[in-house]
Tab-separated table of C-alpha atoms in Angstrom:
chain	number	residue	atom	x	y	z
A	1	UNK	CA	4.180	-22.954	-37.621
A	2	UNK	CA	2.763	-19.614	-36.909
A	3	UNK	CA	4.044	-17.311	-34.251
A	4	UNK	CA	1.412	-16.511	-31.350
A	5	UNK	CA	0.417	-13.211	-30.803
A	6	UNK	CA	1.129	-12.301	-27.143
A	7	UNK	CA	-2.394	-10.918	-25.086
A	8	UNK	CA	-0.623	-9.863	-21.769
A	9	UNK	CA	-3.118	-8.946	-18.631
A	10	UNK	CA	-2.540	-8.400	-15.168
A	11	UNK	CA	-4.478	-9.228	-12.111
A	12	UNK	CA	-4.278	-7.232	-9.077
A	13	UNK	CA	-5.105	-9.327	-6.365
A	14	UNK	CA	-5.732	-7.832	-2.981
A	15	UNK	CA	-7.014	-9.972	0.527
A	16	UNK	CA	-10.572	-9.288	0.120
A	17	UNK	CA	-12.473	-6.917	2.900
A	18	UNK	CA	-15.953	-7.699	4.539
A	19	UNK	CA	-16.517	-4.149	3.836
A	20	UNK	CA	-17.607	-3.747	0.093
A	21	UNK	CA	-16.045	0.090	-0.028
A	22	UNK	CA	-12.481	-1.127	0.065
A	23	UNK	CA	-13.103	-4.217	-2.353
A	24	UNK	CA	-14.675	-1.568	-4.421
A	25	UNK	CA	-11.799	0.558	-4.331
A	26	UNK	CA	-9.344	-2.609	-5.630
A	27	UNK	CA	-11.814	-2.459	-8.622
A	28	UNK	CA	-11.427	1.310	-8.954
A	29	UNK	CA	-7.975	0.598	-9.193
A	30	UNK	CA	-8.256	-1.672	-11.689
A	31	UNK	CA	-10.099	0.330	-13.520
A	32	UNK	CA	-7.485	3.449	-13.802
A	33	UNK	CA	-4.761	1.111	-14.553
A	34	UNK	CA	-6.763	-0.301	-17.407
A	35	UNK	CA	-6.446	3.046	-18.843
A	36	UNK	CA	-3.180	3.789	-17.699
A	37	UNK	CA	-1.851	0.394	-19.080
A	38	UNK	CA	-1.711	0.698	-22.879
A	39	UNK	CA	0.700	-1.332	-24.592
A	40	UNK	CA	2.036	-3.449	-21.392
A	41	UNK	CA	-1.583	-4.839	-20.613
A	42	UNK	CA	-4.768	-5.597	-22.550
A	43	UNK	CA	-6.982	-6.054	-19.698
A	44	UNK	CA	-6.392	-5.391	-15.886
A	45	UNK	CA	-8.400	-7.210	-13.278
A	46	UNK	CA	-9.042	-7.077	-9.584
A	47	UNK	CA	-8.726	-10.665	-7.821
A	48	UNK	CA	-9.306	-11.479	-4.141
A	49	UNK	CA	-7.512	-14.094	-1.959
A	50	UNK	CA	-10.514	-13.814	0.437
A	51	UNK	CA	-14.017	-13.224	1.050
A	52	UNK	CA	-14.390	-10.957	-1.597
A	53	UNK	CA	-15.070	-12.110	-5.602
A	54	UNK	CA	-14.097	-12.511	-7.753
A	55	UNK	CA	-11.898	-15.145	-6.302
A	56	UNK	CA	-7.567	-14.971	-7.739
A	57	UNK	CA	-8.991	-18.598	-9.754
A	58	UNK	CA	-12.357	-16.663	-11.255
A	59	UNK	CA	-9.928	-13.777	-11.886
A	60	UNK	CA	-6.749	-15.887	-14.013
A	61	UNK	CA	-10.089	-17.831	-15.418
A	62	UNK	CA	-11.697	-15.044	-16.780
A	63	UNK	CA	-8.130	-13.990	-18.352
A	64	UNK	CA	-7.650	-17.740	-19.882
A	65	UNK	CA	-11.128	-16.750	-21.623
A	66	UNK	CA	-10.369	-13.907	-23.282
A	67	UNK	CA	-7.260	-15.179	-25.026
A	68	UNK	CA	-4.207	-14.399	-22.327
A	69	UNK	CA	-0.796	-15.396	-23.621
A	70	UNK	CA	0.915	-14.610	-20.430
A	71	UNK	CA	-0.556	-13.075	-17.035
A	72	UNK	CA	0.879	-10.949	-14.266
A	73	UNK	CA	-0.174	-11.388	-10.816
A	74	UNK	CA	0.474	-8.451	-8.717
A	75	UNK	CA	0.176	-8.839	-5.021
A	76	UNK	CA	-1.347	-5.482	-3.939
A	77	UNK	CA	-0.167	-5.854	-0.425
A	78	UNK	CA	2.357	-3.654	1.506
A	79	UNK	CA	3.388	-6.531	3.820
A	80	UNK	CA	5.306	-9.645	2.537
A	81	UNK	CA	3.579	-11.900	5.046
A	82	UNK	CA	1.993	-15.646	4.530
A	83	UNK	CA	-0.692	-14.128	1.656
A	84	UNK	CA	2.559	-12.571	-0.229
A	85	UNK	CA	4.935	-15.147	0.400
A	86	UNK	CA	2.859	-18.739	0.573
A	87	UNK	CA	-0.985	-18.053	-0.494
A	88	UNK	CA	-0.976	-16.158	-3.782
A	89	UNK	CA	1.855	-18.317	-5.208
A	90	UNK	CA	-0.137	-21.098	-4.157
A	91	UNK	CA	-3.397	-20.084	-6.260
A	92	UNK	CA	-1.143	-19.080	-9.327
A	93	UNK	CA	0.532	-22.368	-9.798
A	94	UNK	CA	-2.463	-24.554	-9.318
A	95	UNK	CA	-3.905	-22.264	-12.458
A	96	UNK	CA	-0.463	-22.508	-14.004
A	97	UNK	CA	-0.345	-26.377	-14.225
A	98	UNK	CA	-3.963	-26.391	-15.319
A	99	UNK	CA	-2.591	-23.840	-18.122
A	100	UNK	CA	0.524	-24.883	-19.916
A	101	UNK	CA	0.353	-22.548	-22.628
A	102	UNK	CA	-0.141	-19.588	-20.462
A	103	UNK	CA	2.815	-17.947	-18.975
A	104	UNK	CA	1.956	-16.499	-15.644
A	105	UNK	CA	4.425	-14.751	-13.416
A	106	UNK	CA	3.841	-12.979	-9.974
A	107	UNK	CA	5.088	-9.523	-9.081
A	108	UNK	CA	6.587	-7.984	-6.555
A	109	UNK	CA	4.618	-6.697	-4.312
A	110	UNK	CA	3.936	-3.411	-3.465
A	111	UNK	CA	5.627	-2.844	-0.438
A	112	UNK	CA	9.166	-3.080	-2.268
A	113	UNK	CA	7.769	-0.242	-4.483
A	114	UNK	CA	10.786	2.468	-4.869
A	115	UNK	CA	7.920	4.794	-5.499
A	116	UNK	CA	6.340	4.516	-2.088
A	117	UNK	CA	8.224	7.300	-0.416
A	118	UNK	CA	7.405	10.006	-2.941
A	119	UNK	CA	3.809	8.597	-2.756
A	120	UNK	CA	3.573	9.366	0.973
A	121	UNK	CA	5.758	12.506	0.539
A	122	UNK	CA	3.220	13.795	-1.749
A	123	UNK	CA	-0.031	13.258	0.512
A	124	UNK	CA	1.543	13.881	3.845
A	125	UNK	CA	3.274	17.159	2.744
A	126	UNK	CA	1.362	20.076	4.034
A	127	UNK	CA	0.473	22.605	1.424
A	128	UNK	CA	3.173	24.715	0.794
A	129	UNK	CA	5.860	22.822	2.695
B	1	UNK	CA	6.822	37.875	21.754
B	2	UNK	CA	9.170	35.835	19.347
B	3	UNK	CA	7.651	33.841	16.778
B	4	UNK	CA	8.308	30.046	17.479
B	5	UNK	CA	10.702	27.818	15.079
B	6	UNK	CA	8.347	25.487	13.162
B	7	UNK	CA	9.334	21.810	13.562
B	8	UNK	CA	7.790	19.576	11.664
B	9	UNK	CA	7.967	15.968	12.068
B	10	UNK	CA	6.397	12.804	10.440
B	11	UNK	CA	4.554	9.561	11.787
B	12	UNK	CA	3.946	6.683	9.613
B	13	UNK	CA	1.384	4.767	10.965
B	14	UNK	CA	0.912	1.435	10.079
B	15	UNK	CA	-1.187	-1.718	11.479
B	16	UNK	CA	1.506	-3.630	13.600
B	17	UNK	CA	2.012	-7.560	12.864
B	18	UNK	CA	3.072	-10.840	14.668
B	19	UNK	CA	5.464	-10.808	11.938
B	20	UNK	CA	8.619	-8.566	12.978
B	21	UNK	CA	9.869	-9.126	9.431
B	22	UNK	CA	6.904	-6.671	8.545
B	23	UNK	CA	7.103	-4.039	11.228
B	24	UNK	CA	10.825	-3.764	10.299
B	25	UNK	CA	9.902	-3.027	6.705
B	26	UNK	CA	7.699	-0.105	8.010
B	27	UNK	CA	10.558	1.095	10.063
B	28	UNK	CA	12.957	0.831	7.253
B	29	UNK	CA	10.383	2.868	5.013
B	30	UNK	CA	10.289	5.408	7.775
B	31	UNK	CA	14.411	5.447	7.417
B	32	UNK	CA	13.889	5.907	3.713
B	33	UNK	CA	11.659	8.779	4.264
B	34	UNK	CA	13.957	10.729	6.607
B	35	UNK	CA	16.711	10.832	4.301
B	36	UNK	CA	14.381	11.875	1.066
B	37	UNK	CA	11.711	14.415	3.320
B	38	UNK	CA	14.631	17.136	3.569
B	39	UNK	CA	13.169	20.049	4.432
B	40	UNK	CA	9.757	19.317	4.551
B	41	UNK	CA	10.397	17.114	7.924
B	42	UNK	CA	12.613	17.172	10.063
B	43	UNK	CA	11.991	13.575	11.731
B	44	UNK	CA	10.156	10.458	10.284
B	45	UNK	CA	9.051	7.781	13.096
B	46	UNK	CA	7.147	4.722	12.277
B	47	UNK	CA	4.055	4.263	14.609
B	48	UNK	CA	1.949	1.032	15.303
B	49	UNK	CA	-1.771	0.913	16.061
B	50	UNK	CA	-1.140	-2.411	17.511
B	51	UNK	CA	0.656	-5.527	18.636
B	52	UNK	CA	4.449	-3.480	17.276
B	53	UNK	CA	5.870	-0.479	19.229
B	54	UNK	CA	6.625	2.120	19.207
B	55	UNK	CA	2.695	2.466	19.671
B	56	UNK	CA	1.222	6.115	17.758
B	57	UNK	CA	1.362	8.042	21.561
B	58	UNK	CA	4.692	6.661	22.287
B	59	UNK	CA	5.423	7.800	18.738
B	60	UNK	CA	3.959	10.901	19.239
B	61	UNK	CA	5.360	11.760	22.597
B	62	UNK	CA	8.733	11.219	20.892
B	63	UNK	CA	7.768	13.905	18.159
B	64	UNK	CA	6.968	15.939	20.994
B	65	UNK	CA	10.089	15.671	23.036
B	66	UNK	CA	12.369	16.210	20.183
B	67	UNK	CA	10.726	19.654	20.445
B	68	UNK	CA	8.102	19.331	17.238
B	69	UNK	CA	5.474	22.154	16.657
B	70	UNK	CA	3.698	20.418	13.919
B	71	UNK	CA	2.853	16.727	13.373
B	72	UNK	CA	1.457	15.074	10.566
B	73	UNK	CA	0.477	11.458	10.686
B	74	UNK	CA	0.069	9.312	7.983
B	75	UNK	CA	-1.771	6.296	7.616
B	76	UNK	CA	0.455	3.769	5.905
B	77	UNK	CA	-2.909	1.507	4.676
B	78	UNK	CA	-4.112	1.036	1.476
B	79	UNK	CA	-7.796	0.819	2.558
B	80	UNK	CA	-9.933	3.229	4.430
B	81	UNK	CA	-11.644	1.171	7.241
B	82	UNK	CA	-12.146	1.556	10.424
B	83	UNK	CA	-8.301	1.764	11.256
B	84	UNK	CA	-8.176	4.720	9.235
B	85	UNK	CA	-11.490	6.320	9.627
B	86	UNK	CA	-11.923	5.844	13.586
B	87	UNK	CA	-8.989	4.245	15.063
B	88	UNK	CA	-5.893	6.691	14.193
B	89	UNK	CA	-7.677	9.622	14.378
B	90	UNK	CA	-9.033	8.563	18.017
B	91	UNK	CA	-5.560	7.972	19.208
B	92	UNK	CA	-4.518	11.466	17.390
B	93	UNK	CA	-7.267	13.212	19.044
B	94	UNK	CA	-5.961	11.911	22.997
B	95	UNK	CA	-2.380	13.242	22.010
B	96	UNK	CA	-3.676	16.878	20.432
B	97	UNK	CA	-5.643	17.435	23.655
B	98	UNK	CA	-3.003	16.876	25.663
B	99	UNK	CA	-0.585	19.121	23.596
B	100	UNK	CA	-2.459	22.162	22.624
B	101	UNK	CA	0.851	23.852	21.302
B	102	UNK	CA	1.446	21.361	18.504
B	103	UNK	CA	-0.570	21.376	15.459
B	104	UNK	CA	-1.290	17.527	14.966
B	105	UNK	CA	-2.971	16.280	10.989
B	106	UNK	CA	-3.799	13.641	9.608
B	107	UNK	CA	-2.894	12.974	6.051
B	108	UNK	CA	-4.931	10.745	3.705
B	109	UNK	CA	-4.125	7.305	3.956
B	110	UNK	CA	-2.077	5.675	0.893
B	111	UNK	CA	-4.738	4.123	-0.530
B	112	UNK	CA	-6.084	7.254	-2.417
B	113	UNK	CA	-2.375	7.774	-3.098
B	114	UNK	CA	-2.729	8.728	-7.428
B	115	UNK	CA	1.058	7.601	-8.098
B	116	UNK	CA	-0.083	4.130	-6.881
B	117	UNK	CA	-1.207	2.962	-11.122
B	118	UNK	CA	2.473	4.281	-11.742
B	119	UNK	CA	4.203	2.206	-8.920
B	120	UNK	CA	2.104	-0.786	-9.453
B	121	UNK	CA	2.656	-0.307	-13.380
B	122	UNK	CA	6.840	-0.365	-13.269
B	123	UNK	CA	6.702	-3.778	-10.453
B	124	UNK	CA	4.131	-5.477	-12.754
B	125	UNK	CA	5.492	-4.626	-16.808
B	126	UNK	CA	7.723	-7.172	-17.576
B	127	UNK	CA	11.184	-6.115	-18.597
B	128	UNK	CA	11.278	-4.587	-22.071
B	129	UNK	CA	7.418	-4.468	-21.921
């Protein structure tokens, strides 16, 4: 039996605006951490819970085609209300049984980040200060 | 004329749920930041735009009684719609005319935040990844 070779991706999956600027700026996102992902992640898509596509299925789809061993799901809220806590689970283990041989696991979300106060120290700092 | 004592103070500003769990979060982040601003702020308040309180004025008129001579508020959103384009700086706007003698900012909104690939990067990598 040979071993598999692991393809890991993640899938940043925001709500999903009616304005196309912000879902643009999800994809932006995705984009930078593409490049900033290098050995962790292969690919890195964006994934919307609402309104917005593609949809979180389309998104963990699209990762099943190009050969994912195991996907991430990272909730890119700040909140850990209903989407965080009830919705996005929801979407990833509908996928998941559909998927046996794909291990698929769902971050924290951002919110908890330990990062976030330097991150808002950073742009709310005046120049100088 | 003496020169005045600059006191500067912070507002995070965030959207205000139905969910206390999640305004408590903000004002726990707000805790967070007071301890780690040092001597960049003196104070760090969480503000609501809705629904929570304390609302931004009552926020800011707090700033203002604890004697602050600069204020910088910071939208705690991760995209820039009309919350953070129209909304906050509206409700900035009231308080700065009203108080001519403190220097009130607005700070760019988390969202354009460029530690956010690094914070999303270490919830996301699985462990040894």
């Amino acid at each position: 039996m040979t071993e598999r070779k692991t393809v890991r991706m993640l899938v940043v999956v925001a709500h999903g605006s009616r304005r196309e600027a912000s879902n643009a700026e999800v994809v932006a996102l995705a984009d930078r951490l593409r490049l900033q992902a290098g050995a962790i992640f292969s690919d890195v898509v964006a994934g919307f819970l609402e309104i917005a596509s593609p949809s979180i299925p389309d998104a963990l789809e699209h990762c099943a085609a190009q050969g994912a061993t195991e996907i991430v799901v990272f909730p890119h809220f700040l909140a850990a209300g209903r989407h965080v806590a009830t919705d996005i689970p929801g979407e990833v283990a509908i996928f998941a049984a559909a998927h046996p041989n794909i291990a698929v696991t769902v971050a924290p979300h951002l919110g908890v980040s330990a990062l976030l106060p330097q991150a808002i120290l950073a742009l709310a700092a005046p120049a100088g200060a």
